[in-house]
Short mmCIF file of C-alpha atoms in Angstrom, two decimals:
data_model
loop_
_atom_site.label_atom_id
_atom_site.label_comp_id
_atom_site.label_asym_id
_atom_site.label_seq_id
_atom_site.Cartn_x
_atom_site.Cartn_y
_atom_site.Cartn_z
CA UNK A 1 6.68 0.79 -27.89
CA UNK A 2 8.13 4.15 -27.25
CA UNK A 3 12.16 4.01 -26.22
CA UNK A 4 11.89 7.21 -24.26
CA UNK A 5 10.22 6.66 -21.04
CA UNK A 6 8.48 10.28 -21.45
CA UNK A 7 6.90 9.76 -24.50
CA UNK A 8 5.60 6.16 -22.94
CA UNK A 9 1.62 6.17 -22.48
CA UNK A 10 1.28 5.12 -18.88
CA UNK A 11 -1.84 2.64 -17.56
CA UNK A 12 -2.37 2.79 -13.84
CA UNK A 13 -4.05 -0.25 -12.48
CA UNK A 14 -5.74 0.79 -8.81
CA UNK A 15 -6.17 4.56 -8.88
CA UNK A 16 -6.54 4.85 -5.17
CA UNK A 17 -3.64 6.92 -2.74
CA UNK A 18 -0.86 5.29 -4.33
CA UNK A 19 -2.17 5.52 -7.81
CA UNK A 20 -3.39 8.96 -7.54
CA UNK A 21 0.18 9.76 -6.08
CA UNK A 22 2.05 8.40 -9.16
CA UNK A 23 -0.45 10.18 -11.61
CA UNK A 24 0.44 13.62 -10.25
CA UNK A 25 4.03 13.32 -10.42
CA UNK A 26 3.72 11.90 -13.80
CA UNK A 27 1.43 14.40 -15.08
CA UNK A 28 3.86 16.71 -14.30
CA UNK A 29 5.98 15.96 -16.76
CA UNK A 30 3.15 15.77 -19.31
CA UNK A 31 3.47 12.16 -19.51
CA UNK A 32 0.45 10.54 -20.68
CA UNK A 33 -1.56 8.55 -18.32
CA UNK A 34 -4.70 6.31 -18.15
CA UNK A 35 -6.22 4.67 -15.41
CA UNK A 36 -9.08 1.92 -14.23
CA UNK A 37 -10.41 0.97 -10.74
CA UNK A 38 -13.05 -1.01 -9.87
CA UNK A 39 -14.49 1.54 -8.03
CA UNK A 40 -15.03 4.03 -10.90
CA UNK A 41 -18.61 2.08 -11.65
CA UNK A 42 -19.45 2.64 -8.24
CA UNK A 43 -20.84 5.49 -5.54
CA UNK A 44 -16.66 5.94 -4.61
CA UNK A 45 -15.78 6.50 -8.00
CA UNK A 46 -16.78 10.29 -8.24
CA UNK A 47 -13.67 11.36 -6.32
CA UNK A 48 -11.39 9.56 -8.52
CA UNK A 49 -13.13 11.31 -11.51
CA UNK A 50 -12.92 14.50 -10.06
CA UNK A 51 -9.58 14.12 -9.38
CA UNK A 52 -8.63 12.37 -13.36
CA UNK A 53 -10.25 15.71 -14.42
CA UNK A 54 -7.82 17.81 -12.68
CA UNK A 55 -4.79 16.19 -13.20
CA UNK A 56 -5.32 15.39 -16.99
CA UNK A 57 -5.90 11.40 -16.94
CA UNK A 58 -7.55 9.56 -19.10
CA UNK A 59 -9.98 7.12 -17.19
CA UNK A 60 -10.84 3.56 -18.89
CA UNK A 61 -14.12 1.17 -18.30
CA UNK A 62 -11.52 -2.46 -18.27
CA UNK A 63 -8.38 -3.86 -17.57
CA UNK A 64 -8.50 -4.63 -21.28
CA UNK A 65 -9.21 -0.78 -22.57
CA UNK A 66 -6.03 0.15 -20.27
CA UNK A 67 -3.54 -2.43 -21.61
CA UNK A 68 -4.37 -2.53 -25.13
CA UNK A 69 -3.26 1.07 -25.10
CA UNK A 70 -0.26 1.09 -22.75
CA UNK A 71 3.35 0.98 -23.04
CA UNK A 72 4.14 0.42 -19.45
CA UNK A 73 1.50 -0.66 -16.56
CA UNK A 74 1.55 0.00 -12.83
CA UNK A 75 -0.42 -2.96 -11.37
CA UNK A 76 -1.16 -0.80 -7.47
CA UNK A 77 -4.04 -2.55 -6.05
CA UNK A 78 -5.23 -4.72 -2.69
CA UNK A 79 -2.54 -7.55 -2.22
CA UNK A 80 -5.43 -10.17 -2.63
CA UNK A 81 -5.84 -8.79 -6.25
CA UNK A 82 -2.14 -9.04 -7.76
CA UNK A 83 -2.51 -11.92 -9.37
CA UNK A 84 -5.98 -11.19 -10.80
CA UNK A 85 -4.84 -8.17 -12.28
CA UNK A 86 -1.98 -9.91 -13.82
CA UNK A 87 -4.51 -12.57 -15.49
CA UNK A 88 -6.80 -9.76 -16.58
CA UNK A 89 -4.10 -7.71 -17.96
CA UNK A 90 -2.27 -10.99 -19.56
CA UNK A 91 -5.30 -11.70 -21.74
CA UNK A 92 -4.53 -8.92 -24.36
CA UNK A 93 -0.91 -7.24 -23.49
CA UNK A 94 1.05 -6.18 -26.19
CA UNK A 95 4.23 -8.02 -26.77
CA UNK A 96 6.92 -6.14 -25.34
CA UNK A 97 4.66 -4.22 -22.70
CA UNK A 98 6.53 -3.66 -19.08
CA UNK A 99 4.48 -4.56 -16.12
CA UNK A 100 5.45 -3.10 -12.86
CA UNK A 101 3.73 -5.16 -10.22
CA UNK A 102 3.79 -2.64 -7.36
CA UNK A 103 1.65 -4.86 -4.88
CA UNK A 104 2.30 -5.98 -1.38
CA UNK A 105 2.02 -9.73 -2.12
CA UNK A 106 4.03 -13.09 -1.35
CA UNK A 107 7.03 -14.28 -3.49
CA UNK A 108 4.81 -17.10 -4.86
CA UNK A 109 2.14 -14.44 -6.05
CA UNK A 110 4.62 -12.24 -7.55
CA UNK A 111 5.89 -15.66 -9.13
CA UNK A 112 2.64 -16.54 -10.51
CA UNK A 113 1.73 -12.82 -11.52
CA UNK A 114 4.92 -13.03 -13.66
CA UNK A 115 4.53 -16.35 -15.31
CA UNK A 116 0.67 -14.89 -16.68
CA UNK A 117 2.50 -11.87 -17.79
CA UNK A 118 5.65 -13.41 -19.37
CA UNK A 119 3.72 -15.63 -20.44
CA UNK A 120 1.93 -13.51 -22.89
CA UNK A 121 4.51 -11.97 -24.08
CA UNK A 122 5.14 -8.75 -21.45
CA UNK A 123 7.63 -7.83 -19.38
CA UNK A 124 6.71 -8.70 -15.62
CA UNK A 125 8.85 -6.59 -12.77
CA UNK A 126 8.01 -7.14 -9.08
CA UNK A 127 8.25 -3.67 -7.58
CA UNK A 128 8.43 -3.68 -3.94
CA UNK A 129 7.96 -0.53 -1.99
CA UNK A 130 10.06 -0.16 1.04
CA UNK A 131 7.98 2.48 2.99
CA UNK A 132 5.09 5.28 3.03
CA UNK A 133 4.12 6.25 -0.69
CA UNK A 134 2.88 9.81 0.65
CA UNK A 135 5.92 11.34 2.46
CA UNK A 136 8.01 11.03 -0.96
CA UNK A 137 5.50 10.18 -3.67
CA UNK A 138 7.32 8.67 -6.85
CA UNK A 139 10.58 8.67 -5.00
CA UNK A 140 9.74 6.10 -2.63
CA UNK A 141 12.23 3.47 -2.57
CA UNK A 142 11.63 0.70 -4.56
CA UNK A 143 13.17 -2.05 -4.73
CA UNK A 144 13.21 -4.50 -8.48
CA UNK A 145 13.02 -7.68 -9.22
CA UNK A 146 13.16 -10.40 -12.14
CA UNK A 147 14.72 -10.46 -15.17
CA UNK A 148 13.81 -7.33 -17.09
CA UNK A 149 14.87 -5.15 -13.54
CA UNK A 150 17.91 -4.25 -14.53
CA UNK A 151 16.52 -2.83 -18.10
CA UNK A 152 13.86 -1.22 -16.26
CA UNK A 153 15.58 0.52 -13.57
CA UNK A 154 17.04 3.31 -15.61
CA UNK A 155 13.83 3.95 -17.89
CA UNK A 156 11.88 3.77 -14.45
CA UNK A 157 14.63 6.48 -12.85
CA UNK A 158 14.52 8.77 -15.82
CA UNK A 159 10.78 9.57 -15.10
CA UNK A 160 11.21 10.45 -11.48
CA UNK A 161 11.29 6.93 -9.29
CA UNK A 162 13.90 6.01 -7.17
CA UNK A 163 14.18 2.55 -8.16
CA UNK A 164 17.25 -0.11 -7.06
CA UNK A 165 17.53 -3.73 -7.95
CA UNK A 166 17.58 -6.10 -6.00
CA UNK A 167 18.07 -9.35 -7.72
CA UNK A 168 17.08 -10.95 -11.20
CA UNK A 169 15.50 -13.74 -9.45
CA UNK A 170 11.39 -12.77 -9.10
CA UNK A 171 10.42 -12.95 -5.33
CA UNK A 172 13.43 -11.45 -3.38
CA UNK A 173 12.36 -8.02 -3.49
CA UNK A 174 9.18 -9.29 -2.33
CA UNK A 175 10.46 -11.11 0.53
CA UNK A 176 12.51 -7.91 1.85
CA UNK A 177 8.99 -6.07 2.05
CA UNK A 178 7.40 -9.28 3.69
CA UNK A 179 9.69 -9.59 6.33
CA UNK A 180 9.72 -5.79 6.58
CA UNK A 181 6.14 -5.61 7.52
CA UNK A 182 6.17 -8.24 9.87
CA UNK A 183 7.64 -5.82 11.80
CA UNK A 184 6.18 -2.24 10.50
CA UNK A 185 2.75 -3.54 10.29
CA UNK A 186 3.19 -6.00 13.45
CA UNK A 187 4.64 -2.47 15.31
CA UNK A 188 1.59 -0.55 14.39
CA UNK A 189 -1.12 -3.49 15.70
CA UNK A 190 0.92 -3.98 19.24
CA UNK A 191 1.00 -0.14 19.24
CA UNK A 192 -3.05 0.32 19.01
CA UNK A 193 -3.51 -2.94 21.80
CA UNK A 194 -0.72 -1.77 23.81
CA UNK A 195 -1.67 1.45 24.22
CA UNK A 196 -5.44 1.06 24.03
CA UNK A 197 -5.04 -1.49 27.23
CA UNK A 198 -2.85 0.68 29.01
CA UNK A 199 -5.51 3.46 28.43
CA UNK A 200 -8.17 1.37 29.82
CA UNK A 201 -6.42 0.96 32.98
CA UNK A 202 -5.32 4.13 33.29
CA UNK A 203 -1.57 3.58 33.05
CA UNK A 204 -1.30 4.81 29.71
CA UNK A 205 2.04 7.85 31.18
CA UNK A 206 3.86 4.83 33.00
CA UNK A 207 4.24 2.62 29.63
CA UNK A 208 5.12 5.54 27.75
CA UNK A 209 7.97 6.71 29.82
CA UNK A 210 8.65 3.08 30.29
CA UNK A 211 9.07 2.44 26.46
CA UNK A 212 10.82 5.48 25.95
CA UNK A 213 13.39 4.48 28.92
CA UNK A 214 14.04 1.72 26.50
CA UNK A 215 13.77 2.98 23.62
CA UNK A 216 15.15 6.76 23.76
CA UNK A 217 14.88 6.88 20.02
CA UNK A 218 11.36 7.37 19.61
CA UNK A 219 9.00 9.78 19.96
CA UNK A 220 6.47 7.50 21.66
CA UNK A 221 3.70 10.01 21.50
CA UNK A 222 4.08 10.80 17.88
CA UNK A 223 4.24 7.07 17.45
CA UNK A 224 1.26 6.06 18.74
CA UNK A 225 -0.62 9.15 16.99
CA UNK A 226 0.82 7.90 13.84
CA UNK A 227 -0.04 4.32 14.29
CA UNK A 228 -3.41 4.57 14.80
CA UNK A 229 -3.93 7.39 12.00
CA UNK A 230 -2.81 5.16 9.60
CA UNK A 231 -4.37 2.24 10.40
CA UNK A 232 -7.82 3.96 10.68
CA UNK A 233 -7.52 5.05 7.56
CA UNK A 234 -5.91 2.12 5.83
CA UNK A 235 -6.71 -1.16 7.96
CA UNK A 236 -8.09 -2.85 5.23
CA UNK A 237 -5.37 -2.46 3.11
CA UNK A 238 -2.87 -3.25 5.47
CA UNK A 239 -4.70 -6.31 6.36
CA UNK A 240 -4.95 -7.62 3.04
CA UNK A 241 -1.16 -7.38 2.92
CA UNK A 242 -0.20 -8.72 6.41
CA UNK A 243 -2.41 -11.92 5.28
CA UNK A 244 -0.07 -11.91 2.26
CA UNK A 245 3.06 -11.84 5.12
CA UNK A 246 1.77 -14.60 6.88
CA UNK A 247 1.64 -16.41 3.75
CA UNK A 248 5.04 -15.43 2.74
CA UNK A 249 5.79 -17.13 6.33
CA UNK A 250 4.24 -19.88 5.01
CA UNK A 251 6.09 -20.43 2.18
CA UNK A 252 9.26 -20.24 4.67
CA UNK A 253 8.10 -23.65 6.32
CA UNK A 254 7.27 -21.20 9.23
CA UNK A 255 3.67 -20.69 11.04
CA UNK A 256 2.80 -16.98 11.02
CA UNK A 257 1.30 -16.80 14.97
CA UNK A 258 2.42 -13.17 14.62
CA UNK A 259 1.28 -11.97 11.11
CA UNK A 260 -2.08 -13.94 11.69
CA UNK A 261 -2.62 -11.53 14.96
CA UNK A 262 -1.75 -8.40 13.14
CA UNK A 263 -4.22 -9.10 10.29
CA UNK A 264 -6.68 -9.83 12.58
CA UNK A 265 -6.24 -6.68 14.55
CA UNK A 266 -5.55 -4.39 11.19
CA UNK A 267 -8.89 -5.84 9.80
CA UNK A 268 -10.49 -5.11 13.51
CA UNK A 269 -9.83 -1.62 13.17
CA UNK A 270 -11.10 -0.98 9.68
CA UNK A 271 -13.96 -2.78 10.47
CA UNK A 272 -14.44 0.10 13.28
CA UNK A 273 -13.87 2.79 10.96
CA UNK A 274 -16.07 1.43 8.54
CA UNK A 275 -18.68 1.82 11.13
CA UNK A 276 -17.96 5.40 11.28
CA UNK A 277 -16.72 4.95 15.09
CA UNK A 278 -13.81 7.29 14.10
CA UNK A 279 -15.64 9.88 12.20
CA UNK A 280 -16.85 10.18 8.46
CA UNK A 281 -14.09 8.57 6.23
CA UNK A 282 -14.11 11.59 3.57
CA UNK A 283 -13.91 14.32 5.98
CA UNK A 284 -11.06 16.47 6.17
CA UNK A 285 -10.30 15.70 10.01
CA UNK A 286 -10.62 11.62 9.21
CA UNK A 287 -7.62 9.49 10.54
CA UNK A 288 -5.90 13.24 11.29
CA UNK A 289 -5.98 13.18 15.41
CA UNK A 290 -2.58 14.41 16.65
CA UNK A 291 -3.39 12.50 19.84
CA UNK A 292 -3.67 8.67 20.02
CA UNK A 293 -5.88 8.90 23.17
CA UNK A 294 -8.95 10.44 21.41
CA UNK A 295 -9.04 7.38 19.20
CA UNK A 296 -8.47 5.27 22.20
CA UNK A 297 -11.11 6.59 23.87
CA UNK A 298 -13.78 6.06 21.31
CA UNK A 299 -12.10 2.43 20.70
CA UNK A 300 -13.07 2.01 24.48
CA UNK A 301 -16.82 3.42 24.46
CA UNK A 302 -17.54 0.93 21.85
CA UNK A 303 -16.20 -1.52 23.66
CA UNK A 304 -18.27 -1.04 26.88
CA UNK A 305 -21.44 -0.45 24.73
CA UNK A 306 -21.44 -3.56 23.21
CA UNK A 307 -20.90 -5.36 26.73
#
């Protein structure tokens, strides 16, 4: 394997926001990247292609095509498929490879994930991103984990990341995003029913100036516009990783009364959207309204047509 992290070739497992993200900024350093997705074989794979083509990377049919030929992997899928991924990607790894497992999953996943990979001979590092990928691309925090972190941090720093360990023990980085997003995630699911409600009876101005009474911090409006953008446009997701949360909660010896909710109302609202009730997912104005009510609104038709 290459020593300098620029002349590594990359594999990027999930080439969706995230992955498409960390292909740009790599590509602009003319580092060599490959990717796979699932949904390459299917009707949602021409985007992806279109965008490999412009950016210069080299798509691959299987999780085995992309790790026989990489140096370092990027495992960035659906929570419910880290450990998958990990046993796909396990089966033929080169000795020596680096894994960066840069899902939103439970310690005990991340554990398991590892013990494939090490297992085989890799290098397994949980990665766990502290906020939005979009707003600073590679630079998002991120936060390492296990015992290859502290080898990896610099060789992941050198090629743009902003990467900090956390602790050589796999799962604590892990739990610091868990317990993060039972409050991000929960925030954005009260957020939609709060306001939603208070739309439906009309009070919508009195909670707003009541919240922002409280909480003179926040931009309340902007709040709820960004809440429900990004949960239109990435329930599913989200979802998938809150039910990961509540297990994390699980593993605690706790029961997860409020992750369970804020799956439940995550996967709600992508099930909406999936029914188009918030416009055509590939259109440019998708997810995009600067005003929380609109979405409200339509969230409230549907409601009364189906009564």
């Amino acid at each position: 394997m290459a020593g300098d992290p620029r002349r590594w070739q990359i594999g990027l497992v999930g080439y969706g926001e995230v992955g498409r993200i960390l292909a740009e900024d790599l590509r602009q350093q003319d580092i060599k990247v490959s990717a796979y997705d699932i949904k390459l074989g299917g009707e949602q794979g021409a985007p992806l292609k279109e965008h490999a083509a412009k950016f210069g990377v080299a798509l691959v049919t299987s999780h085995a095509e992309l790790t026989t030929k990489s140096d370092f992997i990027i495992s960035a899928v659906t929570a419910s498929q880290a450990v998958p991924v990990a046993r796909a990607c396990a089966a033929v790894i080169n000795q020596g490879t680096w894994f960066l497992d840069f899902n939103s999953a439970s310690p005990g996943a991340k554990q398991r994930a590892a013990a494939l990979i090490d297992g085989a001979a890799g290098r397994y590092v949980e990665g766990a991103v502290m906020t939005s990928v979009p707003p600073y691309r590679i630079r998002v925090p991120l936060l390492l984990g296990g015992p290859g972190a502290r080898e990896l941090e610099p060789l992941l720093n050198a090629i743009g990341f902003a990467a900090k360990v956390a602790s050589d023990k796999l799962g604590v980085s892990s739990a610091v995003k868990m317990c993060r997003s039972i409050m991000i995630k929960g925030l954005e699911a009260m957020v939609i029913e709060s306001f939603t409600t208070a739309r439906a009876y009309g009070v919508e101005d009195a909670v707003l100036a009541s919240l922002a009474e409280t909480f003179p911090g926040i931009d309340w409006e902007e709040q709820g516009a960004y809440c429900f953008q990004r949960v239109i446009e990435h329930g599913r997701r989200r979802a998938e990783e809150v039910r990961e949360v509540a297990e994390t909660v699980r593993e605690a010896g706790l029961t997860p009364w409020s992750a369970q909710g804020t799956a439940e109302r995550q996967a709600w609202m992508a099930d909406l959207a999936d029914e188009g009730l918030f416009g055509v997912r590939a259109s440019s104005q998708f997810a995009r309204s600067a005003d929380w009510r609109t979405e409200a609104d339509r969230i409230l038709a549907r409601i009364h047509r189906t009564k």
